[in-house]
Coordinates of C-alpha atoms in Angstrom, one line a residue:
M207 CA 22.3 -26.5 -0.5
G208 CA 24.1 -29.4 1.1
A209 CA 22.5 -32.7 0.0
A210 CA 21.2 -34.6 2.9
G211 CA 22.3 -38.0 3.7
A212 CA 26.0 -37.3 3.2
S213 CA 26.8 -40.1 5.7
A214 CA 25.2 -43.3 6.5
D215 CA 23.9 -42.2 9.9
T216 CA 22.2 -39.1 8.8
G217 CA 19.1 -40.9 7.9
N218 CA 16.4 -40.1 5.4
E219 CA 14.8 -37.4 7.6
Q220 CA 17.7 -35.2 6.6
H221 CA 16.4 -34.9 3.1
L222 CA 14.3 -32.0 2.0
R223 CA 11.0 -33.2 0.6
R224 CA 10.0 -32.7 -3.1
A225 CA 6.6 -31.2 -2.5
L226 CA 6.5 -28.3 -5.0
S227 CA 4.2 -29.1 -7.9
N228 CA 4.5 -27.8 -11.5
R229 CA 2.0 -25.0 -10.9
H230 CA 4.0 -23.9 -7.8
I231 CA 7.4 -23.9 -9.7
Q232 CA 5.9 -22.1 -12.7
L233 CA 4.4 -19.3 -10.6
L234 CA 7.5 -19.2 -8.4
A235 CA 9.5 -18.5 -11.6
I236 CA 7.1 -15.8 -12.6
G237 CA 7.2 -14.2 -9.1
G238 CA 11.0 -14.3 -9.2
A239 CA 11.0 -12.5 -12.6
I240 CA 8.6 -9.8 -11.5
G241 CA 9.9 -7.6 -8.7
T242 CA 8.5 -4.5 -7.0
G243 CA 10.9 -2.6 -9.2
L244 CA 8.4 -3.0 -12.1
F245 CA 5.5 -1.5 -10.1
M246 CA 7.4 1.3 -8.3
G247 CA 10.8 1.6 -9.9
S248 CA 9.8 1.7 -13.6
G249 CA 9.0 5.5 -13.2
K250 CA 12.7 6.1 -12.6
T251 CA 13.9 3.9 -15.4
I252 CA 11.5 5.5 -17.9
S253 CA 12.5 9.0 -16.8
V254 CA 16.2 8.4 -17.2
A255 CA 16.2 6.2 -20.4
G256 CA 13.0 7.2 -22.2
P257 CA 11.5 4.7 -24.6
S258 CA 14.9 3.0 -24.9
V259 CA 14.1 1.3 -21.6
I260 CA 12.2 -1.2 -23.6
F261 CA 15.5 -2.4 -25.1
V262 CA 17.2 -2.3 -21.7
Y263 CA 14.7 -4.8 -20.2
M264 CA 14.9 -7.0 -23.4
I265 CA 18.7 -7.2 -23.3
I266 CA 18.9 -7.9 -19.5
G267 CA 16.2 -10.6 -19.8
F268 CA 18.0 -12.1 -22.8
M269 CA 21.3 -12.3 -21.0
L270 CA 19.8 -13.7 -17.8
F271 CA 18.0 -16.4 -19.7
F272 CA 21.4 -17.9 -20.6
V273 CA 22.4 -17.7 -16.9
M274 CA 19.3 -19.6 -16.0
R275 CA 19.9 -22.2 -18.7
A276 CA 23.4 -22.7 -17.4
M277 CA 22.0 -23.1 -13.9
G278 CA 19.3 -25.5 -15.2
E279 CA 21.8 -27.8 -17.1
L280 CA 24.0 -28.0 -14.0
L281 CA 21.2 -28.8 -11.6
L282 CA 19.8 -31.5 -13.9
S283 CA 23.3 -33.0 -14.6
N284 CA 23.1 -34.5 -11.1
L285 CA 19.9 -34.6 -9.1
K286 CA 21.9 -34.7 -5.9
Y287 CA 22.7 -31.0 -6.4
K288 CA 20.1 -29.4 -4.1
S289 CA 20.9 -25.9 -5.3
F290 CA 23.6 -23.9 -6.9
S291 CA 25.9 -23.8 -3.9
D292 CA 26.2 -27.6 -4.3
F293 CA 27.4 -27.5 -7.9
A294 CA 29.7 -24.5 -7.1
S295 CA 31.3 -26.5 -4.3
D296 CA 31.6 -29.6 -6.4
L297 CA 32.9 -28.0 -9.6
L298 CA 34.9 -25.0 -8.3
G299 CA 35.9 -26.1 -4.8
P300 CA 34.8 -25.7 -1.2
W301 CA 35.5 -21.9 -1.3
A302 CA 33.0 -21.4 -4.1
G303 CA 30.2 -23.2 -2.1
F304 CA 31.0 -21.1 0.9
F305 CA 31.2 -17.7 -0.9
T306 CA 28.1 -18.5 -3.1
G307 CA 26.0 -19.7 -0.2
W308 CA 26.7 -16.9 2.2
T309 CA 26.6 -14.2 -0.5
Y310 CA 23.2 -15.4 -1.7
W311 CA 22.0 -15.5 2.0
F312 CA 23.2 -12.0 2.4
C313 CA 21.5 -10.8 -0.7
W314 CA 18.1 -12.1 0.5
V315 CA 18.5 -11.0 4.1
V316 CA 19.1 -7.4 2.9
T317 CA 16.3 -7.6 0.4
G318 CA 14.0 -9.1 3.0
V319 CA 14.7 -6.3 5.5
A320 CA 14.0 -3.7 2.8
D321 CA 10.8 -5.5 2.0
V322 CA 9.6 -5.4 5.7
I323 CA 10.3 -1.6 5.6
A324 CA 8.5 -1.2 2.3
I325 CA 5.5 -3.2 3.6
A326 CA 5.2 -0.9 6.6
G327 CA 5.3 2.1 4.3
Y328 CA 2.6 0.7 1.9
T329 CA 0.4 -0.2 4.9
D330 CA 0.8 3.4 6.2
A331 CA -0.5 4.7 2.9
L332 CA -3.5 2.4 3.1
I333 CA -4.2 2.9 6.9
P334 CA -2.7 6.4 7.8
G335 CA -1.5 6.7 11.3
I336 CA -0.9 3.1 12.0
P337 CA 2.2 2.5 14.2
L338 CA 4.9 1.3 11.7
W339 CA 6.1 -1.6 14.0
I340 CA 2.7 -3.3 13.8
P341 CA 2.7 -4.2 10.0
G342 CA 6.5 -4.8 10.2
L343 CA 6.1 -7.4 13.0
L344 CA 2.9 -8.8 11.7
V345 CA 4.4 -9.7 8.3
V346 CA 7.3 -11.6 9.9
V347 CA 4.9 -13.6 12.1
I348 CA 2.6 -14.4 9.1
L349 CA 5.4 -15.5 6.9
L350 CA 6.9 -17.6 9.6
A351 CA 3.5 -19.3 10.2
L352 CA 3.1 -20.0 6.5
N353 CA 6.6 -21.4 6.0
L354 CA 6.9 -23.6 9.1
P355 CA 4.2 -26.3 8.3
T356 CA 5.5 -27.6 5.0
V357 CA 7.3 -26.4 1.8
A358 CA 3.9 -26.9 0.0
A359 CA 2.5 -24.1 2.2
F360 CA 5.3 -21.8 1.0
G361 CA 4.6 -22.8 -2.6
E362 CA 0.9 -22.2 -2.3
M363 CA 1.4 -18.7 -0.8
E364 CA 3.8 -17.8 -3.5
F365 CA 1.4 -19.1 -6.1
W366 CA -1.3 -16.6 -5.1
F367 CA 1.2 -13.8 -4.6
A368 CA 2.5 -14.2 -8.1
L369 CA -1.1 -14.6 -9.5
I370 CA -2.0 -11.2 -8.1
K371 CA 1.0 -9.6 -9.8
I372 CA 0.1 -11.3 -13.1
V373 CA -3.5 -10.1 -12.9
A374 CA -2.4 -6.5 -12.2
I375 CA 0.0 -6.4 -15.1
V376 CA -2.5 -8.0 -17.6
A377 CA -5.2 -5.6 -16.4
L378 CA -2.8 -2.7 -17.1
I379 CA -1.9 -4.0 -20.6
V380 CA -5.6 -4.6 -21.5
T381 CA -6.7 -1.2 -20.1
G382 CA -3.9 0.6 -21.9
L383 CA -4.5 -1.1 -25.3
V384 CA -8.2 -0.1 -25.1
M385 CA -7.1 3.5 -24.4
V386 CA -4.7 3.5 -27.3
F387 CA -7.1 1.9 -29.9
T388 CA -9.9 4.3 -28.9
G389 CA -7.6 7.4 -29.1
F390 CA -8.2 8.3 -25.4
Q391 CA -7.7 12.0 -24.7
H392 CA -6.0 13.3 -21.5
D393 CA -4.2 16.4 -20.3
A394 CA -0.8 15.2 -21.6
G395 CA -2.1 14.4 -25.1
T396 CA -3.7 11.4 -26.9
A397 CA -3.0 7.8 -26.2
S398 CA -1.1 6.5 -29.2
F399 CA 1.9 4.3 -30.0
A400 CA 3.4 7.4 -31.7
N401 CA 4.2 8.6 -28.2
L402 CA 7.0 6.1 -28.2
W403 CA 9.0 8.1 -30.8
D404 CA 7.4 11.6 -31.0
H405 CA 9.0 13.0 -27.9
G406 CA 12.8 13.1 -28.7
G407 CA 12.9 9.7 -30.3
M408 CA 13.6 6.3 -28.8
F409 CA 16.9 7.5 -27.3
P410 CA 16.1 11.0 -26.0
H411 CA 19.0 11.1 -23.5
G412 CA 21.5 9.6 -25.8
F413 CA 23.8 6.7 -25.0
L414 CA 24.5 7.6 -21.4
G415 CA 20.7 7.8 -20.7
F416 CA 20.4 4.3 -22.2
V417 CA 23.3 3.1 -19.9
A418 CA 21.6 4.7 -16.9
G419 CA 18.6 2.5 -17.6
F420 CA 20.7 -0.6 -17.1
Q421 CA 22.0 0.3 -13.7
I422 CA 18.5 0.7 -12.4
A423 CA 16.6 -2.1 -14.3
V424 CA 19.1 -4.9 -13.5
F425 CA 17.9 -4.6 -9.9
A426 CA 14.3 -5.6 -11.0
F427 CA 15.5 -9.0 -12.0
V428 CA 17.0 -10.2 -8.7
G429 CA 15.3 -13.4 -7.6
I430 CA 15.0 -14.8 -11.1
E431 CA 17.2 -17.7 -10.0
L432 CA 14.7 -18.7 -7.3
V433 CA 13.7 -21.8 -9.2
G434 CA 17.2 -23.0 -8.6
T435 CA 16.9 -22.6 -4.8
A436 CA 13.6 -24.6 -5.0
A437 CA 15.2 -27.4 -7.0
A438 CA 15.6 -29.7 -4.0
E439 CA 11.9 -29.5 -3.2
T440 CA 10.5 -29.7 -6.8
K441 CA 8.5 -32.7 -7.9
D442 CA 9.8 -34.1 -11.2
P443 CA 12.6 -31.5 -11.6
K444 CA 13.6 -33.0 -15.0
R445 CA 10.3 -31.9 -16.4
N446 CA 9.3 -28.8 -14.3
L447 CA 12.7 -26.9 -14.1
P448 CA 13.1 -26.7 -17.9
K449 CA 9.5 -25.6 -18.4
A450 CA 10.0 -22.8 -15.8
I451 CA 13.3 -21.6 -17.2
N452 CA 12.3 -21.8 -20.9
A453 CA 9.3 -19.6 -20.2
I454 CA 11.5 -16.7 -18.9
P455 CA 11.8 -14.9 -22.3
I456 CA 8.1 -14.9 -22.9
R457 CA 7.5 -13.6 -19.3
V458 CA 10.0 -10.8 -19.7
L459 CA 8.5 -9.7 -23.0
L460 CA 4.9 -9.8 -21.6
F461 CA 5.3 -8.5 -18.1
Y462 CA 8.2 -6.0 -18.6
V463 CA 8.4 -5.0 -22.2
G464 CA 4.6 -5.3 -22.9
A465 CA 3.7 -3.2 -19.8
L466 CA 6.3 -0.5 -20.5
I467 CA 5.2 -0.1 -24.1
V468 CA 1.6 0.3 -23.1
L469 CA 2.5 2.8 -20.3
M470 CA 4.6 5.0 -22.6
A471 CA 2.0 4.7 -25.4
V472 CA -0.8 6.0 -23.2
T473 CA 1.2 8.8 -21.6
P474 CA 4.4 10.3 -23.1
W475 CA 7.5 9.2 -21.2
T476 CA 8.2 12.8 -20.3
E477 CA 5.3 12.7 -17.9
Y478 CA 6.9 10.0 -15.7
V479 CA 9.1 10.9 -12.7
A480 CA 11.1 8.9 -10.2
G481 CA 9.3 7.8 -7.0
E482 CA 5.9 7.7 -8.6
S483 CA 4.2 4.5 -9.8
P484 CA 3.3 4.7 -13.5
F485 CA 0.6 2.0 -12.8
I486 CA -1.2 4.4 -10.4
A487 CA -1.0 7.2 -13.0
M488 CA -2.4 5.1 -15.9
F489 CA -5.3 3.6 -13.9
A490 CA -6.2 7.1 -12.6
L491 CA -6.3 8.3 -16.3
A492 CA -8.7 5.5 -17.1
G493 CA -11.1 6.9 -14.6
L494 CA -10.4 4.3 -11.9
G495 CA -10.7 6.5 -8.8
I496 CA -9.5 3.7 -6.5
A497 CA -6.3 3.3 -8.5
A498 CA -4.0 4.4 -5.7
T499 CA -5.5 1.9 -3.3
V500 CA -5.5 -0.9 -5.8
V501 CA -1.9 -0.4 -6.8
N502 CA -0.8 0.0 -3.2
L503 CA -2.4 -3.3 -2.4
V504 CA -0.7 -4.9 -5.4
V505 CA 2.7 -3.5 -4.5
L506 CA 2.1 -4.6 -0.9
T507 CA 1.5 -8.1 -2.2
S508 CA 4.6 -7.9 -4.3
A509 CA 6.7 -6.9 -1.3
M510 CA 5.1 -9.7 0.7
S511 CA 6.0 -12.1 -2.1
S512 CA 9.6 -10.9 -2.1
A513 CA 9.9 -11.2 1.7
N514 CA 8.3 -14.7 1.5
S515 CA 10.9 -15.7 -1.1
G516 CA 13.6 -14.2 1.1
I517 CA 12.6 -16.3 4.1
Y518 CA 12.4 -19.4 2.0
S519 CA 15.8 -18.8 0.2
T520 CA 17.8 -17.8 3.3
S521 CA 16.5 -20.7 5.4
R522 CA 17.3 -23.3 2.7
M523 CA 20.7 -21.8 2.0
V524 CA 21.7 -21.7 5.7
F525 CA 20.4 -25.3 6.0
G526 CA 22.7 -26.3 3.1
L527 CA 25.7 -24.4 4.4
A528 CA 25.3 -26.2 7.8
Q529 CA 25.2 -29.6 6.1
D530 CA 28.4 -28.7 4.3
G531 CA 30.1 -27.6 7.6
D532 CA 30.0 -23.9 6.6
A533 CA 27.4 -22.9 9.2
P534 CA 26.6 -24.1 12.8
A535 CA 25.2 -27.7 12.7
V536 CA 22.1 -26.6 14.6
F537 CA 20.8 -25.1 11.3
A538 CA 21.1 -28.5 9.5
R539 CA 18.2 -30.0 11.5
L540 CA 14.8 -30.6 9.9
S541 CA 11.4 -30.7 11.6
K542 CA 9.2 -33.8 11.5
R543 CA 7.7 -32.2 8.3
R544 CA 11.2 -31.9 6.9
V545 CA 11.3 -28.1 7.0
P546 CA 14.6 -26.4 8.2
Q547 CA 12.8 -24.7 11.2
N548 CA 16.0 -23.5 13.0
A549 CA 17.2 -21.8 9.8
L550 CA 13.7 -20.3 9.4
F551 CA 13.8 -18.8 12.9
L552 CA 17.2 -17.3 12.1
S553 CA 15.9 -15.7 8.9
C554 CA 12.8 -14.2 10.7
I555 CA 15.0 -12.8 13.6
L556 CA 17.1 -11.0 11.0
L557 CA 14.0 -9.7 9.2
L558 CA 12.8 -8.2 12.5
S559 CA 15.8 -5.8 12.3
G560 CA 13.7 -4.1 9.6
V561 CA 11.2 -3.2 12.3
V562 CA 13.9 -1.5 14.3
L563 CA 15.2 0.3 11.3
L564 CA 11.8 1.8 10.7
Y565 CA 12.6 4.2 13.5
A566 CA 16.2 4.9 12.6
G567 CA 15.6 8.2 11.0
K568 CA 14.3 10.1 7.9
D569 CA 17.2 9.0 5.7
I570 CA 16.6 5.3 6.0
G571 CA 15.1 5.2 2.5
T572 CA 18.3 6.6 1.0
A573 CA 20.4 4.2 3.1
F574 CA 18.3 1.2 1.9
D575 CA 18.6 2.3 -1.7
M576 CA 22.4 1.9 -1.4
V577 CA 22.1 -1.3 0.6
T578 CA 19.8 -2.9 -2.0
T579 CA 22.2 -1.8 -4.7
V580 CA 25.0 -3.7 -2.8
S581 CA 22.6 -6.7 -2.7
A582 CA 22.1 -6.5 -6.5
V583 CA 25.8 -6.4 -7.2
C584 CA 26.1 -9.5 -4.9
F585 CA 23.4 -11.2 -7.0
M586 CA 25.6 -10.6 -10.1
F587 CA 28.4 -12.3 -8.2
V588 CA 26.2 -15.4 -7.7
W589 CA 25.1 -15.4 -11.3
T590 CA 28.8 -15.2 -12.3
I591 CA 29.5 -18.3 -10.2
F592 CA 26.8 -20.1 -12.2
L593 CA 28.7 -19.3 -15.4
C594 CA 32.1 -20.2 -14.1
S595 CA 30.8 -23.5 -12.7
Y596 CA 29.3 -24.2 -16.2
L597 CA 32.7 -23.6 -17.8
V598 CA 34.4 -26.1 -15.5
Y599 CA 31.6 -28.6 -16.0
R600 CA 32.0 -28.5 -19.8
R601 CA 35.8 -28.9 -19.4
T602 CA 35.9 -31.7 -16.7
R603 CA 32.7 -33.6 -17.5
P604 CA 32.4 -33.5 -21.3
E605 CA 30.5 -36.9 -21.4
K606 CA 27.7 -35.5 -19.2
A607 CA 27.6 -32.3 -21.2
A608 CA 27.3 -34.3 -24.4
T609 CA 24.4 -36.3 -23.2
S610 CA 22.6 -33.5 -21.4
A611 CA 18.9 -33.3 -22.2
F612 CA 18.8 -29.6 -21.3
K613 CA 21.9 -28.1 -23.0
M614 CA 22.6 -24.4 -22.7
P615 CA 22.1 -22.7 -26.1
G616 CA 25.4 -21.3 -27.4
G617 CA 27.4 -23.2 -24.8
V618 CA 30.7 -21.8 -23.8
F619 CA 30.6 -18.9 -26.3
M620 CA 27.4 -17.5 -24.7
V621 CA 29.0 -17.7 -21.2
F622 CA 31.7 -15.3 -22.3
V623 CA 29.1 -13.0 -23.9
V624 CA 27.1 -12.8 -20.7
L625 CA 30.3 -12.3 -18.6
A626 CA 31.2 -9.4 -20.9
F627 CA 27.7 -8.0 -20.3
F628 CA 28.2 -8.2 -16.5
V629 CA 31.4 -6.1 -17.0
F630 CA 29.4 -3.6 -18.9
I631 CA 26.8 -3.4 -16.0
L632 CA 29.6 -2.8 -13.5
W633 CA 30.9 0.0 -15.6
A634 CA 27.3 1.4 -15.9
L635 CA 27.2 1.4 -12.0
T636 CA 30.2 3.8 -12.0
T637 CA 28.4 6.4 -14.1
Q638 CA 26.1 7.6 -11.2
P639 CA 27.3 8.8 -7.8
D640 CA 24.8 6.7 -5.7
T641 CA 25.5 3.4 -7.4
L642 CA 29.2 4.1 -7.5
T643 CA 29.2 4.5 -3.7
A644 CA 27.4 1.2 -3.4
L645 CA 29.8 -0.5 -5.8
L646 CA 32.8 0.8 -3.8
V647 CA 31.4 -0.5 -0.4
T648 CA 30.5 -4.0 -1.8
P649 CA 34.1 -5.4 -1.3
I650 CA 33.6 -5.0 2.4
W651 CA 31.2 -8.0 2.4
F652 CA 33.7 -10.1 0.5
A653 CA 36.5 -9.1 2.8
I654 CA 34.4 -10.4 5.7
L655 CA 33.9 -13.6 3.9
V656 CA 37.6 -14.0 3.2
V657 CA 38.4 -13.7 6.9
A658 CA 35.6 -16.1 7.8
W659 CA 36.8 -18.6 5.2
L660 CA 40.4 -18.5 6.5
F661 CA 39.0 -19.8 9.8
V662 CA 36.4 -22.2 8.5
R663 CA 38.6 -24.0 5.9
K664 CA 40.9 -25.2 8.6
S665 CA 38.2 -26.6 10.8
P666 CA 38.3 -30.4 11.1
H667 CA 34.5 -30.4 11.2
H668 CA 34.3 -28.5 8.0
I669 CA 36.8 -30.6 6.2
A670 CA 35.1 -33.9 7.3
R671 CA 31.6 -32.6 6.4
H672 CA 32.7 -31.2 3.0
E673 CA 34.5 -34.4 2.0
A674 CA 31.5 -36.5 3.0
H675 CA 29.2 -34.2 1.1
I676 CA 31.3 -34.2 -2.1
A677 CA 31.6 -38.0 -1.9
Y678 CA 27.8 -38.2 -1.7
L679 CA 27.4 -35.8 -4.7
R680 CA 29.8 -37.8 -6.9
D681 CA 28.7 -41.3 -5.9
E682 CA 26.6 -42.1 -8.9
T683 CA 25.4 -45.4 -7.3
V684 CA 23.4 -43.6 -4.6
E685 CA 20.0 -42.7 -5.8
A686 CA 19.1 -39.0 -5.4
D687 CA 16.1 -38.2 -3.3

């Protein structure tokens, strides 16, 4: 995001306020690492990859940890960087800030619209017959009301959303372990860790089945970089950001790997099918008759959390783009409580399109599967920009890299390892027709950005704002907010 105060006359009111505490940023990191994909999408990943899905999540989590470490080192190398579009613009050039900011905005708008539709669907399952536009409209109004007062209100809401997800997963793991250790009997057999390898081994569908798990599972990790978006509004970022980022491996092991091991130990992986929540199935096996209602509420909360994050992320990104001259200046204005309210209104108006799409036809679910796949590919583009920025940072600012208190493990070598992994993911997306189609239409977004950039880069307003912004970022004598 564009750092405020790029010129002398902007005034202190143009700065975002650091109001997110340690508990907010910790739970924000957890919420970003646990998507609705775990609750509803894990049935599909298990069915296509079998028990090898455990390794899929471990590998993705391992690789993205290094992406987050690179992001963390860059953000802490200069506290005037208000988010990753700032360091991209400073290190790679104005085009990178423009492409990163708008692509990240696009990712969350698409995800947010999908969440509004999902929330309406989950509400219909809980309250059959309710007009779909009511929950769709209501969620946008609620999230706007929660985000307008202060950034602390957003942090508090996200804290409780994430806490509900954590409690649900811990409850699943504890319940499942009890069933395994007591030898629980059910129609599909006996709960036992042997179920992990007794039904065709750990790789029942061979290498291509293992690969198919990657193309689905990578989408569950979008949003993991949310702590970087919140950097500008985090109290004591030098302490809180490293804590949140360093805890990512433990959270992936517990919430993804731990939950999946328990699910497949209680019930053989062959019993899971795409489109059905493994959580509902396991709680039902345990004799919890209200499992469907409980899990629907949890998934509803998870979708609300994602939509909440989407509103927050898109509004801050548009605010930053406006400050850098890459978006209309009206979106660079802050309220008296130092919240980018105009950018918030824009985000909510776009989310309302989800309410319209609820009535677009029966195939809207299929269309949104493809659109969110496009969004996930765009997220990978943003993560790649992090890594490219890190490479330039190491080359052009070796003195800062040498004295960094939060150095990325493996340095430049691990950057190339992760980039190679992203190439592998892109190849994996070509192995299935639906994801291949999404991959082929993704360049349309970047073509639109190229055209927009050709106009924006010649604007005197953009050039002046960008030069002032970069001067602010590189002026070490000015104390960061």
